[in-house]
PDB file of C-alpha atoms in Angstrom:
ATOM      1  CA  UNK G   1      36.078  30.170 -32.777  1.00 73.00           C
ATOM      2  CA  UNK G   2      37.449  27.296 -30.161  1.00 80.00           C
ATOM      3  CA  UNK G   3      37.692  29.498 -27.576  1.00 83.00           C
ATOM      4  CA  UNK G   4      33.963  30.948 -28.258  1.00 78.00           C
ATOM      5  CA  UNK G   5      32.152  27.845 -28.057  1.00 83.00           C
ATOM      6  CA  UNK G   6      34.336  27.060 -25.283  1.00 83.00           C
ATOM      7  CA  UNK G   7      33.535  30.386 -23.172  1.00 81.00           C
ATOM      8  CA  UNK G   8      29.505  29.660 -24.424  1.00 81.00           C
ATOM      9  CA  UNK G   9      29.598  25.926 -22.974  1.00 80.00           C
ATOM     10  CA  UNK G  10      31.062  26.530 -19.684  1.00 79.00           C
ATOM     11  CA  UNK G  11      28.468  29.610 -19.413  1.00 74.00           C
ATOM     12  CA  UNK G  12      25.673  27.373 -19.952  1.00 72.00           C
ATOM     13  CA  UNK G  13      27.734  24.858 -17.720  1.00 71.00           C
ATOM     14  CA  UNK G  14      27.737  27.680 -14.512  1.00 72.00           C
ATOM     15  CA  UNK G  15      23.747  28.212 -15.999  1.00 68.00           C
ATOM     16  CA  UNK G  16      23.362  24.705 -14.983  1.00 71.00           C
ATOM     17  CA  UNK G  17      24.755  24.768 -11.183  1.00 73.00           C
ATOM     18  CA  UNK G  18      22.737  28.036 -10.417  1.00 74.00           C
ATOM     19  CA  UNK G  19      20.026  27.380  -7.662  1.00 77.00           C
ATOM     20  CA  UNK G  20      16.172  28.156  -8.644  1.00 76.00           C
ATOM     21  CA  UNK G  21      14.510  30.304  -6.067  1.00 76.00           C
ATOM     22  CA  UNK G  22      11.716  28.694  -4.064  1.00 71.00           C
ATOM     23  CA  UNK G  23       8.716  30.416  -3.222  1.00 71.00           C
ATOM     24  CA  UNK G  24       6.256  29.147  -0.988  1.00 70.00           C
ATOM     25  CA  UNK G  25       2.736  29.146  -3.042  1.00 67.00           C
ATOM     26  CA  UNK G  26       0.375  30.806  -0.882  1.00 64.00           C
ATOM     27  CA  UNK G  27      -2.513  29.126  -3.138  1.00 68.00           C
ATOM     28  CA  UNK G  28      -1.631  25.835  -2.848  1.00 72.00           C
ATOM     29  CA  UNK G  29      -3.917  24.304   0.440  1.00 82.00           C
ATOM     30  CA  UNK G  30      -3.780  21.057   1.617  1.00 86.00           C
ATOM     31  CA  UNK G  31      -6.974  18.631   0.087  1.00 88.00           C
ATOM     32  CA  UNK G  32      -7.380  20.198  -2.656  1.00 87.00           C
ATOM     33  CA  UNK G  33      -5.514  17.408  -4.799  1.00 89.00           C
ATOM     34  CA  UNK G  34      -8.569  15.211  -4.773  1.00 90.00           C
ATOM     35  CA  UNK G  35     -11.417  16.400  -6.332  1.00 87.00           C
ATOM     36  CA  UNK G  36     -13.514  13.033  -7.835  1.00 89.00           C
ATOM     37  CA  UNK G  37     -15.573  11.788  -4.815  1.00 92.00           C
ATOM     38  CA  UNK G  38     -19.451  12.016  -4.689  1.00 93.00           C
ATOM     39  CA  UNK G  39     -21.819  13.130  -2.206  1.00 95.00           C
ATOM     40  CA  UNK G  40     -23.661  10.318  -0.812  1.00 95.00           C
ATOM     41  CA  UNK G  41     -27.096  12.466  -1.198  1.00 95.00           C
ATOM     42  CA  UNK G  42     -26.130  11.712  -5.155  1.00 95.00           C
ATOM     43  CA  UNK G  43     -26.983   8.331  -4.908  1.00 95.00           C
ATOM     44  CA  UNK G  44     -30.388   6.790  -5.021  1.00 94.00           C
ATOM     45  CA  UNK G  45     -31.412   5.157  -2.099  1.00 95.00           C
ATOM     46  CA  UNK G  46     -31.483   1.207  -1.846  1.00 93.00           C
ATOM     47  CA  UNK G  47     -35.185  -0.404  -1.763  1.00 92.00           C
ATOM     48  CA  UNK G  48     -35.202  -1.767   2.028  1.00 90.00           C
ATOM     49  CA  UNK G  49     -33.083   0.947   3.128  1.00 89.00           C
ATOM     50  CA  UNK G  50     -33.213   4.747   4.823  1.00 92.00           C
ATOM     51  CA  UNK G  51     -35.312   6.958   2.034  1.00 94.00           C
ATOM     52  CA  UNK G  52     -34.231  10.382   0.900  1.00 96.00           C
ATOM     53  CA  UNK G  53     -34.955  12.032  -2.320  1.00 96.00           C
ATOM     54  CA  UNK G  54     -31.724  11.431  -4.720  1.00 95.00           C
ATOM     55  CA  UNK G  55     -29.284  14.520  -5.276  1.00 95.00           C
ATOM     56  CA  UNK G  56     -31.213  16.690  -2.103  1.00 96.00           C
ATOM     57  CA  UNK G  57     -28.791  16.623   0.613  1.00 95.00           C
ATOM     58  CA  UNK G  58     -31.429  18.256   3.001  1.00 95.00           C
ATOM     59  CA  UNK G  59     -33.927  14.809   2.493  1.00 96.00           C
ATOM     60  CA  UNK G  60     -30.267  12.875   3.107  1.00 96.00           C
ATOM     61  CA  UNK G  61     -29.194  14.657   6.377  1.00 95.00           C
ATOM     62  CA  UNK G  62     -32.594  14.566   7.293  1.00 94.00           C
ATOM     63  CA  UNK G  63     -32.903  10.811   7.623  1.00 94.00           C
ATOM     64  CA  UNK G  64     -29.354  10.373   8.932  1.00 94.00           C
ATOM     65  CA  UNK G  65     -30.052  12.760  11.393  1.00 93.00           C
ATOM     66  CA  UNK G  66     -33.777  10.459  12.598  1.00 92.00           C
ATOM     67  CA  UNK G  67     -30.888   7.485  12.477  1.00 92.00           C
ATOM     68  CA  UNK G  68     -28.362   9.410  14.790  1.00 93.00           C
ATOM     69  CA  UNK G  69     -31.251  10.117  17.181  1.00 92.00           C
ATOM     70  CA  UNK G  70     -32.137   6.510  17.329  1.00 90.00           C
ATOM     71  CA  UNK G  71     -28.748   6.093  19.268  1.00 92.00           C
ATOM     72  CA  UNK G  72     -30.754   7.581  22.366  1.00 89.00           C
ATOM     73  CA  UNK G  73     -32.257   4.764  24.429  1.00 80.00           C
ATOM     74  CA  UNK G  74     -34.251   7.411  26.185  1.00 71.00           C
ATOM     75  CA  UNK G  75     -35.401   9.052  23.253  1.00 67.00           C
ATOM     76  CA  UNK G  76     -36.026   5.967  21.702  1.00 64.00           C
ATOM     77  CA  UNK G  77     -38.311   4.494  24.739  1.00 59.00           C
ATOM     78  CA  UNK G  78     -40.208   7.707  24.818  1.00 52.00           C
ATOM     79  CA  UNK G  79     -41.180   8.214  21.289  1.00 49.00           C
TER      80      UNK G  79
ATOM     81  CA  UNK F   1     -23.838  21.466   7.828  1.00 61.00           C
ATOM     82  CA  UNK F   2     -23.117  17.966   9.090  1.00 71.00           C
ATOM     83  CA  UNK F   3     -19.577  17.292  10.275  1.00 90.00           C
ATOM     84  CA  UNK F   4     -19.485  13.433  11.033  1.00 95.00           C
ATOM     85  CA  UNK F   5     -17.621  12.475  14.417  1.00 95.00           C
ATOM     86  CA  UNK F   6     -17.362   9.595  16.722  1.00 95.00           C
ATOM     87  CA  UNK F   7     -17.777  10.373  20.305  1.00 95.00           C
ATOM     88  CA  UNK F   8     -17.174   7.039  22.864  1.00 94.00           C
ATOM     89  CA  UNK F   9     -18.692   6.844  26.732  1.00 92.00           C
ATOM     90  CA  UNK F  10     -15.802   5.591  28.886  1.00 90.00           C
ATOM     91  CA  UNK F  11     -18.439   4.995  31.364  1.00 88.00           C
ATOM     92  CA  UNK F  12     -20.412   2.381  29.058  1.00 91.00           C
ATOM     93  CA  UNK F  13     -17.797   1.004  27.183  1.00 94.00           C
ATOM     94  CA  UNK F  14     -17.612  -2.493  28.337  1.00 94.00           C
ATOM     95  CA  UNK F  15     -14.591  -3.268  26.032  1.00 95.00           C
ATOM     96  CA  UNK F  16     -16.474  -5.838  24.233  1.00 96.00           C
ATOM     97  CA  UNK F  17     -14.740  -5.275  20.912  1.00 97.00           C
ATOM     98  CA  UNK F  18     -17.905  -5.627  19.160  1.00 97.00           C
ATOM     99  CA  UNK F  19     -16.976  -2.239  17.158  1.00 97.00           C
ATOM    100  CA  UNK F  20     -14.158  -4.136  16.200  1.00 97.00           C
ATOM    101  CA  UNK F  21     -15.568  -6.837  15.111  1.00 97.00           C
ATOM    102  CA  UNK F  22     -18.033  -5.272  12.981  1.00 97.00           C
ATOM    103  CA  UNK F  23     -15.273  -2.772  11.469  1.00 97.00           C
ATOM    104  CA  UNK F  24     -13.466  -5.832  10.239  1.00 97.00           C
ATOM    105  CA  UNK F  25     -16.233  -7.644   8.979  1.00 96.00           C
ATOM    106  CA  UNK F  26     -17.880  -4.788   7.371  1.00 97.00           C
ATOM    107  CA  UNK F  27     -15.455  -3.651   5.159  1.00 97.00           C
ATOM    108  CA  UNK F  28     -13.418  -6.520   4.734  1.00 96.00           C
ATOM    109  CA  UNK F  29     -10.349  -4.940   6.580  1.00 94.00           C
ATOM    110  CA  UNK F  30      -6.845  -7.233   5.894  1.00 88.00           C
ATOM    111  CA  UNK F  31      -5.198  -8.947   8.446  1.00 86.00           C
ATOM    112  CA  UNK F  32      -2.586  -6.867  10.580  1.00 86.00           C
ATOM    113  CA  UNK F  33      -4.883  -4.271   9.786  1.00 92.00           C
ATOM    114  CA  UNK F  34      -7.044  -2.739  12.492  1.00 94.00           C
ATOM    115  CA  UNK F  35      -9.229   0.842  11.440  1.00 96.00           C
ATOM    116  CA  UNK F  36     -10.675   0.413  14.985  1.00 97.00           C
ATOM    117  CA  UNK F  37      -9.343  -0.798  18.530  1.00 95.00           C
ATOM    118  CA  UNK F  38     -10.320  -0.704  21.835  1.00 97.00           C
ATOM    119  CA  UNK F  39      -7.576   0.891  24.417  1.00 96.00           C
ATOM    120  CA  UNK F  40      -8.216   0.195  28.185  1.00 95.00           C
ATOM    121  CA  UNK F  41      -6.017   1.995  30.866  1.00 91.00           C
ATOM    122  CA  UNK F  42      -5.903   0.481  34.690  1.00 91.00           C
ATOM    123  CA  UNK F  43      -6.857  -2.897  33.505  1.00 92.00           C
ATOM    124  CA  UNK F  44      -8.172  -5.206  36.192  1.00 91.00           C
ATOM    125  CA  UNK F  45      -7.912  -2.431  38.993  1.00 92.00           C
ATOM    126  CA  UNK F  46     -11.551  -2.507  40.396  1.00 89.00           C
ATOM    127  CA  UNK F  47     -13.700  -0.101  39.992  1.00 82.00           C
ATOM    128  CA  UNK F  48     -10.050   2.394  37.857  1.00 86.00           C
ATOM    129  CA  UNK F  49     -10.316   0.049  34.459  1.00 91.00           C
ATOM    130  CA  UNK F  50     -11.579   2.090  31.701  1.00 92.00           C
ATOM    131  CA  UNK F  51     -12.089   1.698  28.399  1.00 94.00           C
ATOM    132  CA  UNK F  52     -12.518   3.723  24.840  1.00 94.00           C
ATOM    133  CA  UNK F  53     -12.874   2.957  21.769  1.00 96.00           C
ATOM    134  CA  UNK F  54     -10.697   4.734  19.342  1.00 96.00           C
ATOM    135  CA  UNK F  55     -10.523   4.918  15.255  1.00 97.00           C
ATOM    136  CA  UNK F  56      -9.975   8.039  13.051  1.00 96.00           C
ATOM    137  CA  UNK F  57     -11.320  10.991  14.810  1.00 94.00           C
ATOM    138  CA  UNK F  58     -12.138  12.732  11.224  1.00 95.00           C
ATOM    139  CA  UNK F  59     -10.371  16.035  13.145  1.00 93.00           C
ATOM    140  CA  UNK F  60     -11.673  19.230  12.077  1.00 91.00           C
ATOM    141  CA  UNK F  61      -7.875  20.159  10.765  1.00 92.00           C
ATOM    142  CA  UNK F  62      -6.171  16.997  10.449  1.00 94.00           C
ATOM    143  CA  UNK F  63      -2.602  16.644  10.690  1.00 95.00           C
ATOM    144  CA  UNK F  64      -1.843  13.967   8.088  1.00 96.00           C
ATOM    145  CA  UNK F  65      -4.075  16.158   5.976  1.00 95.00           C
ATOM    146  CA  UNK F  66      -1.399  18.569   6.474  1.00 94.00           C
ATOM    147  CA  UNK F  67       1.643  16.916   6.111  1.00 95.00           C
ATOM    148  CA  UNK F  68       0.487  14.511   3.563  1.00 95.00           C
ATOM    149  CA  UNK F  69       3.509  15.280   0.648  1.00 94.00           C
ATOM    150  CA  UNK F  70       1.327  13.860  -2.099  1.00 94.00           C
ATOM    151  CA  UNK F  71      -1.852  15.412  -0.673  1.00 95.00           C
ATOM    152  CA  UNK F  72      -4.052  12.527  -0.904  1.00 96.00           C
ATOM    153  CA  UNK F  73      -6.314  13.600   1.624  1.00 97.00           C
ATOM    154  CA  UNK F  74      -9.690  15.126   1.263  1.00 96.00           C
ATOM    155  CA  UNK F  75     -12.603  16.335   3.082  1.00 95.00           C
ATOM    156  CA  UNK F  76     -16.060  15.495   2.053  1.00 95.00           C
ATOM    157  CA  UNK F  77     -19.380  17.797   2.353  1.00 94.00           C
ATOM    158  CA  UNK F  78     -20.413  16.705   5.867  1.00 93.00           C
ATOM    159  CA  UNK F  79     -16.508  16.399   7.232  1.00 94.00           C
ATOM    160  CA  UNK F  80     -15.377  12.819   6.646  1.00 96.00           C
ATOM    161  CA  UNK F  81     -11.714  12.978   6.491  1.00 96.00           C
ATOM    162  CA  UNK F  82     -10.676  10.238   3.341  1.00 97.00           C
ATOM    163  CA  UNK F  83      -7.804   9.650   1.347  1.00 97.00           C
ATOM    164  CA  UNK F  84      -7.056   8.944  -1.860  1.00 96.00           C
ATOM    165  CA  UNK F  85      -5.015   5.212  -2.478  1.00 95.00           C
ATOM    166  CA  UNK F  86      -4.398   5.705  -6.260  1.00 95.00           C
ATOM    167  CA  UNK F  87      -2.234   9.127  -4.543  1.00 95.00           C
ATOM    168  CA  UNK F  88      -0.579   7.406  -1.832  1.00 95.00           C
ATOM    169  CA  UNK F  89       2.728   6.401  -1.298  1.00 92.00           C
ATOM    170  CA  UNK F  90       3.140   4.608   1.749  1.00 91.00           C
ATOM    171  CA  UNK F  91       5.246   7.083   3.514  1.00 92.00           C
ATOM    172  CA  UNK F  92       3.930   7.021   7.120  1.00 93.00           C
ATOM    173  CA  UNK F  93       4.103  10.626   7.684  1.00 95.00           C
ATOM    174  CA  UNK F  94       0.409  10.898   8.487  1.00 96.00           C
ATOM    175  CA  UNK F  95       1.161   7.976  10.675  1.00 95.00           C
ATOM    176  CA  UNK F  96       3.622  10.379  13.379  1.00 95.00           C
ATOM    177  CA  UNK F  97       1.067  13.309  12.798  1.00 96.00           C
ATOM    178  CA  UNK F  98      -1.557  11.539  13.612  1.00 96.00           C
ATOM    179  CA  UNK F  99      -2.547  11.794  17.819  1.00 93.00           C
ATOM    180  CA  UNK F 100      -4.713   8.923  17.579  1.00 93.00           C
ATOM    181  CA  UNK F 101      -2.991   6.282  15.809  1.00 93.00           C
ATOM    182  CA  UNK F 102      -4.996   6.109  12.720  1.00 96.00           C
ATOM    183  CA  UNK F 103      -3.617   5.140  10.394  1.00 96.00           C
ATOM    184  CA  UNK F 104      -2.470   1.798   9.374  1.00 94.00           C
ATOM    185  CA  UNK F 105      -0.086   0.128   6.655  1.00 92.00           C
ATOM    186  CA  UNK F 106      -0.444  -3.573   5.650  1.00 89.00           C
ATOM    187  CA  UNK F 107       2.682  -5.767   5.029  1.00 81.00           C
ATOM    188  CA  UNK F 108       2.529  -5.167   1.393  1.00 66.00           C
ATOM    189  CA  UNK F 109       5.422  -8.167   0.847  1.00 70.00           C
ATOM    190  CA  UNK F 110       8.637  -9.307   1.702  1.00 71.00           C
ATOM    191  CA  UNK F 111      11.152  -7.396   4.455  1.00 71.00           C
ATOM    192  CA  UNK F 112       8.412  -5.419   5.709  1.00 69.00           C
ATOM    193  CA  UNK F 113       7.695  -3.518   2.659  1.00 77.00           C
ATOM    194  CA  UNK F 114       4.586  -0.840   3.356  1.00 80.00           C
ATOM    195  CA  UNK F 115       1.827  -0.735   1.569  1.00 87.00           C
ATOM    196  CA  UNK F 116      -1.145   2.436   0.824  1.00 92.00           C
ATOM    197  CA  UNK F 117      -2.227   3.895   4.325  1.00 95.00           C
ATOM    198  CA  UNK F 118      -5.449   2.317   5.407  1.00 96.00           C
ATOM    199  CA  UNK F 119      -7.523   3.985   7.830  1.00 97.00           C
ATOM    200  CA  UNK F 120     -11.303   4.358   9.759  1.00 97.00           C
ATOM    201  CA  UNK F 121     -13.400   6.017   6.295  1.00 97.00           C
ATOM    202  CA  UNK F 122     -16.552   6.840   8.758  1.00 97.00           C
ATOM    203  CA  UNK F 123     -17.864   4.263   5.883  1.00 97.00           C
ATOM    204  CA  UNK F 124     -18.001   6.407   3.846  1.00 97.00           C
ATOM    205  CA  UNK F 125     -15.901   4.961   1.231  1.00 96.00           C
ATOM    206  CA  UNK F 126     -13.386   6.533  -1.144  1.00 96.00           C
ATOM    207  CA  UNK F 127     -13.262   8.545  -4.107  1.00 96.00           C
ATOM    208  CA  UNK F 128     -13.955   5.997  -6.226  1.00 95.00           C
ATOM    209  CA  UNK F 129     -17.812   5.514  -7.336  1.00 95.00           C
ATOM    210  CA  UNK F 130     -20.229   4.928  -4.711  1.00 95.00           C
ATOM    211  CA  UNK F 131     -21.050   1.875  -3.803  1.00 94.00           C
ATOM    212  CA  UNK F 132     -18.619   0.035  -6.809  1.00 95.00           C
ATOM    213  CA  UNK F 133     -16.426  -2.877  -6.699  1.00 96.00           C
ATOM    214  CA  UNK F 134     -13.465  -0.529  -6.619  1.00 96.00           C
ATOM    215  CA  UNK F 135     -14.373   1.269  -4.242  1.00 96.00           C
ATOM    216  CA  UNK F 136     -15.203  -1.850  -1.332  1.00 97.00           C
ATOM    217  CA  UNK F 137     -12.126  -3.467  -2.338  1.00 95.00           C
ATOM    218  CA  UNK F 138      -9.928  -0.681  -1.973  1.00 95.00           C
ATOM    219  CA  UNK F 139     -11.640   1.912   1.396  1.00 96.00           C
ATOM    220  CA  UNK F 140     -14.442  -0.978   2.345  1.00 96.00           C
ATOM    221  CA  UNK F 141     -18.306  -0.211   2.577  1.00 96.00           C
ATOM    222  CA  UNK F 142     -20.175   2.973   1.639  1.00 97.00           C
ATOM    223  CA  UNK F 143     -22.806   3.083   4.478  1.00 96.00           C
ATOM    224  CA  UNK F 144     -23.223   6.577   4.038  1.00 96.00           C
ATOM    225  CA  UNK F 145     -24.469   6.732   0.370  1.00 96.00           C
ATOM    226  CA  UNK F 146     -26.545   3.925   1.496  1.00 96.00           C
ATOM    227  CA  UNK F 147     -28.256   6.556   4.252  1.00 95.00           C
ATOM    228  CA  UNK F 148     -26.819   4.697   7.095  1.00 96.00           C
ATOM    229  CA  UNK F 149     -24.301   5.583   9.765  1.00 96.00           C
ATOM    230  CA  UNK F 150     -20.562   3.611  10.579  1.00 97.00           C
ATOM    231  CA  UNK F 151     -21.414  -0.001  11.112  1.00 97.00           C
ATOM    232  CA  UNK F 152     -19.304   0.678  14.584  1.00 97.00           C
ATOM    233  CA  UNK F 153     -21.383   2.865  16.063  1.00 96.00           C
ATOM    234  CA  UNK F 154     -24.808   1.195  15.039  1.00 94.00           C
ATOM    235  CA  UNK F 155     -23.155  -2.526  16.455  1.00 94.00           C
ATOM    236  CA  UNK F 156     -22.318  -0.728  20.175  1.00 95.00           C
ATOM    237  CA  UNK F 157     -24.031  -3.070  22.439  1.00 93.00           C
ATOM    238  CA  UNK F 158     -24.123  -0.518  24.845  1.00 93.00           C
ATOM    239  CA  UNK F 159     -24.692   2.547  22.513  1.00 93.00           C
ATOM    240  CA  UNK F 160     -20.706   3.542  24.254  1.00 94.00           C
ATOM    241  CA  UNK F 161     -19.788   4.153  20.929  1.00 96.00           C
ATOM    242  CA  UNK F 162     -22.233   7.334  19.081  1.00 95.00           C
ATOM    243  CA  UNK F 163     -21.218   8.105  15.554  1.00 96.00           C
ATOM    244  CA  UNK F 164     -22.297  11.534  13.421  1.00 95.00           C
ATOM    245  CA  UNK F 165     -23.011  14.363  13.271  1.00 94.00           C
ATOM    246  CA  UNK F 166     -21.154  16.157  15.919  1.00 93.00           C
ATOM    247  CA  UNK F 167     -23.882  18.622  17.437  1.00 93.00           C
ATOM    248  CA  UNK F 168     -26.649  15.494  17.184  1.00 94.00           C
ATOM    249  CA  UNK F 169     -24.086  13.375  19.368  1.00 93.00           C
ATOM    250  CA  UNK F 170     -23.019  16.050  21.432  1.00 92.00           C
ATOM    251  CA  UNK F 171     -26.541  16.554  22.711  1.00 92.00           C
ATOM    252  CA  UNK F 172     -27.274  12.920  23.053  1.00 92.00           C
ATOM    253  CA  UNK F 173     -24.257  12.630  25.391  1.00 90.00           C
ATOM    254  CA  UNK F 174     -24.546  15.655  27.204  1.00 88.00           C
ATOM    255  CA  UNK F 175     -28.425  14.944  27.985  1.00 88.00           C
ATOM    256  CA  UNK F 176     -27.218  11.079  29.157  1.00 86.00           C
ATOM    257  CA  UNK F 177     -24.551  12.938  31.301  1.00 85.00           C
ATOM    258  CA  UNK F 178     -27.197  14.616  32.756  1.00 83.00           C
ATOM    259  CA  UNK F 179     -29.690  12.253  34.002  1.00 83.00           C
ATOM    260  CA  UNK F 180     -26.751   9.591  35.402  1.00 81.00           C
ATOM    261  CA  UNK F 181     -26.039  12.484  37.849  1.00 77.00           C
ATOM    262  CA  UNK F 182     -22.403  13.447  36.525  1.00 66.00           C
ATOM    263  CA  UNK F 183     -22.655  17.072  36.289  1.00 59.00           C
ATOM    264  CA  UNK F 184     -18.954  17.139  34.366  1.00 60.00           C
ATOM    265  CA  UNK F 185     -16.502  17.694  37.564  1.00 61.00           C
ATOM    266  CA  UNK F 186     -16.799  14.105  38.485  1.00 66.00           C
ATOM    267  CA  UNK F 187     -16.599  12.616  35.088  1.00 66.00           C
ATOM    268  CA  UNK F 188     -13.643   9.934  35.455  1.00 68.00           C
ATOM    269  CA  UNK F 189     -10.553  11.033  34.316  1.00 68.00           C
ATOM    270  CA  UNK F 190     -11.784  14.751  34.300  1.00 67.00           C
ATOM    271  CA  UNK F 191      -9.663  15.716  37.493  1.00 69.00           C
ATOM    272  CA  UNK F 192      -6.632  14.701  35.904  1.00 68.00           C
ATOM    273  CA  UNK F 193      -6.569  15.840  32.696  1.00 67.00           C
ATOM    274  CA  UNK F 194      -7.941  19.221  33.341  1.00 67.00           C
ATOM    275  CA  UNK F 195      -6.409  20.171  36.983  1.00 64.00           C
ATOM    276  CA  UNK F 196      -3.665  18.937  39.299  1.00 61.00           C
ATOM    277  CA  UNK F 197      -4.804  16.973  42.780  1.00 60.00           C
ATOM    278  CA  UNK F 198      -3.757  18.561  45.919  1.00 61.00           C
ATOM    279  CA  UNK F 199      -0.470  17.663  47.453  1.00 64.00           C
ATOM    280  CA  UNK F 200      -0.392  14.322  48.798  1.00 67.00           C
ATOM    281  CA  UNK F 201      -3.361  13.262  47.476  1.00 62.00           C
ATOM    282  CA  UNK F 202      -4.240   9.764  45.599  1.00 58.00           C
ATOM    283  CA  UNK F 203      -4.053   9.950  42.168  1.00 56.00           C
ATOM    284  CA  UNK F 204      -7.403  10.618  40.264  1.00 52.00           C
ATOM    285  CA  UNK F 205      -9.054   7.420  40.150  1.00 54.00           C
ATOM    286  CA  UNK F 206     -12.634   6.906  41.638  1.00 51.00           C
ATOM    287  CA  UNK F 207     -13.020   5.573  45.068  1.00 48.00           C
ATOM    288  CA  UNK F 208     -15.487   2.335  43.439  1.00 48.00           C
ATOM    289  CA  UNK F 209     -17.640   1.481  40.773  1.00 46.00           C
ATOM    290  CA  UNK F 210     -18.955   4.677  38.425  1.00 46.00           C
ATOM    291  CA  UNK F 211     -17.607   8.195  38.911  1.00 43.00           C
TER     292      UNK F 211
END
């Protein structure tokens, strides 16, 4: 009886040194941990500020796009 | 699809620090913390000083995306590269990986203890909600939910520094290129990075004034 649970505890004793095999997860892709940010087209727009129809991102990159041009003197002085 | 970038005119840049400036004030960056700096090369050498203004470049595939070991990076919808501070553990890995020098760790204590990475957010906040308490105290101002671009870009004095979308910018820089007479071959700095001077020549710097 001794010498059973003996022979069972140092099985489960060898169990315990044995190496688990790593495997690379071909799924797993870097930035997908984060997933709770919000598009800024999702928020409405302030009062004074740029205007843009909340939630439609084409309104949104619309005006940010008028605001990127703005950073062209030449365009600017023509217009 | 937008994908935000920062694109700075070596040839306007008059290394005012004014991007600076408004970076820190903006978002209420900590001391010892810069998100934005201004490197010049050749100082004082007439007519060789230089000087760019550099931040996160929000890279198309960024390297401290990739070796981030918690993953607290993400990319948004129009390519802002942001993190997560809740995730991060102060290791500094993105730190080496990054070719820019973007990131940035505060003195979080005693013995030089690191804090969360803190880096340019193209103000475009965190993950948190837009435009909260939580969100300013921890990643700064959300410009971008507000419809407005980086506060560095829309401070250049001398409109050195263009921020978004990387097409719109592109053509804005490529059409100023254009009528200053630099048709790309002569653009300082151009020789040198992309072709060896002959034998016995001086090294790449222009003769005087603009190149």
């Amino acid at each position: 009886m001794i010498r059973c649970s003996l022979l069972a505890a140092s099985v489960l004793c060898i169990g315990g040194c044995m190496e688990v095999e790593q495997v690379s997860n071909a799924q797993k892709q870097a930035g997908q941990t984060v997933r709770r940010d919000t598009n800024p087209w999702s928020n409405e727009p302030l009062a004074n500020g740029p205007k843009w129809s909340k939630g439609d991102r084409t309104s949104w990159e619309e005006q940010i796009k008028k605001r990127q041009l703005a950073q062209h003197e030449h365009r600017r002085i023509y217009e | 699809m937008a994908r935000m970038k920062f694109l700075c005119d070596a040839e306007r840049c008059i290394e005012c620090n004014g991007c600076v400036t408004a970076c820190k004030n903006e978002n209420e960056v900590p001391w010892g913390v810069n998100r934005r700096r201004v490197v010049t090369i050749n100082d004082g050498v007439i007519g060789a000083e230089k000087s760019i203004s550099v931040a996160c470049m929000h890279c198309s595939d960024a390297p401290c995306m990739a070796v981030c070991p918690v993953d607290c990076f993400y990319k948004t919808a129009d390519g802002v590269v942001l993190h997560d501070k809740d995730l991060c553990i102060g290791c500094g890995y993105c730190f080496y990986a990054c070719p820019f020098g973007a990131p940035q760790f505060p003195q979080a204590g005693a013995f030089g203890l690191r804090g969360k990475m803190d880096k340019c957010t193209f103000c475009a906040g965190g993950p948190e909600e837009d435009k909260s308490e939580a969100e300013f105290k921890k990643y700064g101002r959300n410009r971008l939910a507000e419809g407005k671009l980086p506060a560095c870009a829309e401070m250049c004095s001398t409109k050195a520094l263009l921020g978004g979308d990387g097409d719109v910018i592109a053509d804005i820089y490529r059409e100023r290129v254009a009528r200053r007479g630099s048709k790309g071959a002569e653009a300082w700095g151009w020789g040198s990075a992309y072709g060896q001077p002959p034998k016995g020549a001086a090294p790449a710097a222009p003769a005087g004034g603009k190149s």
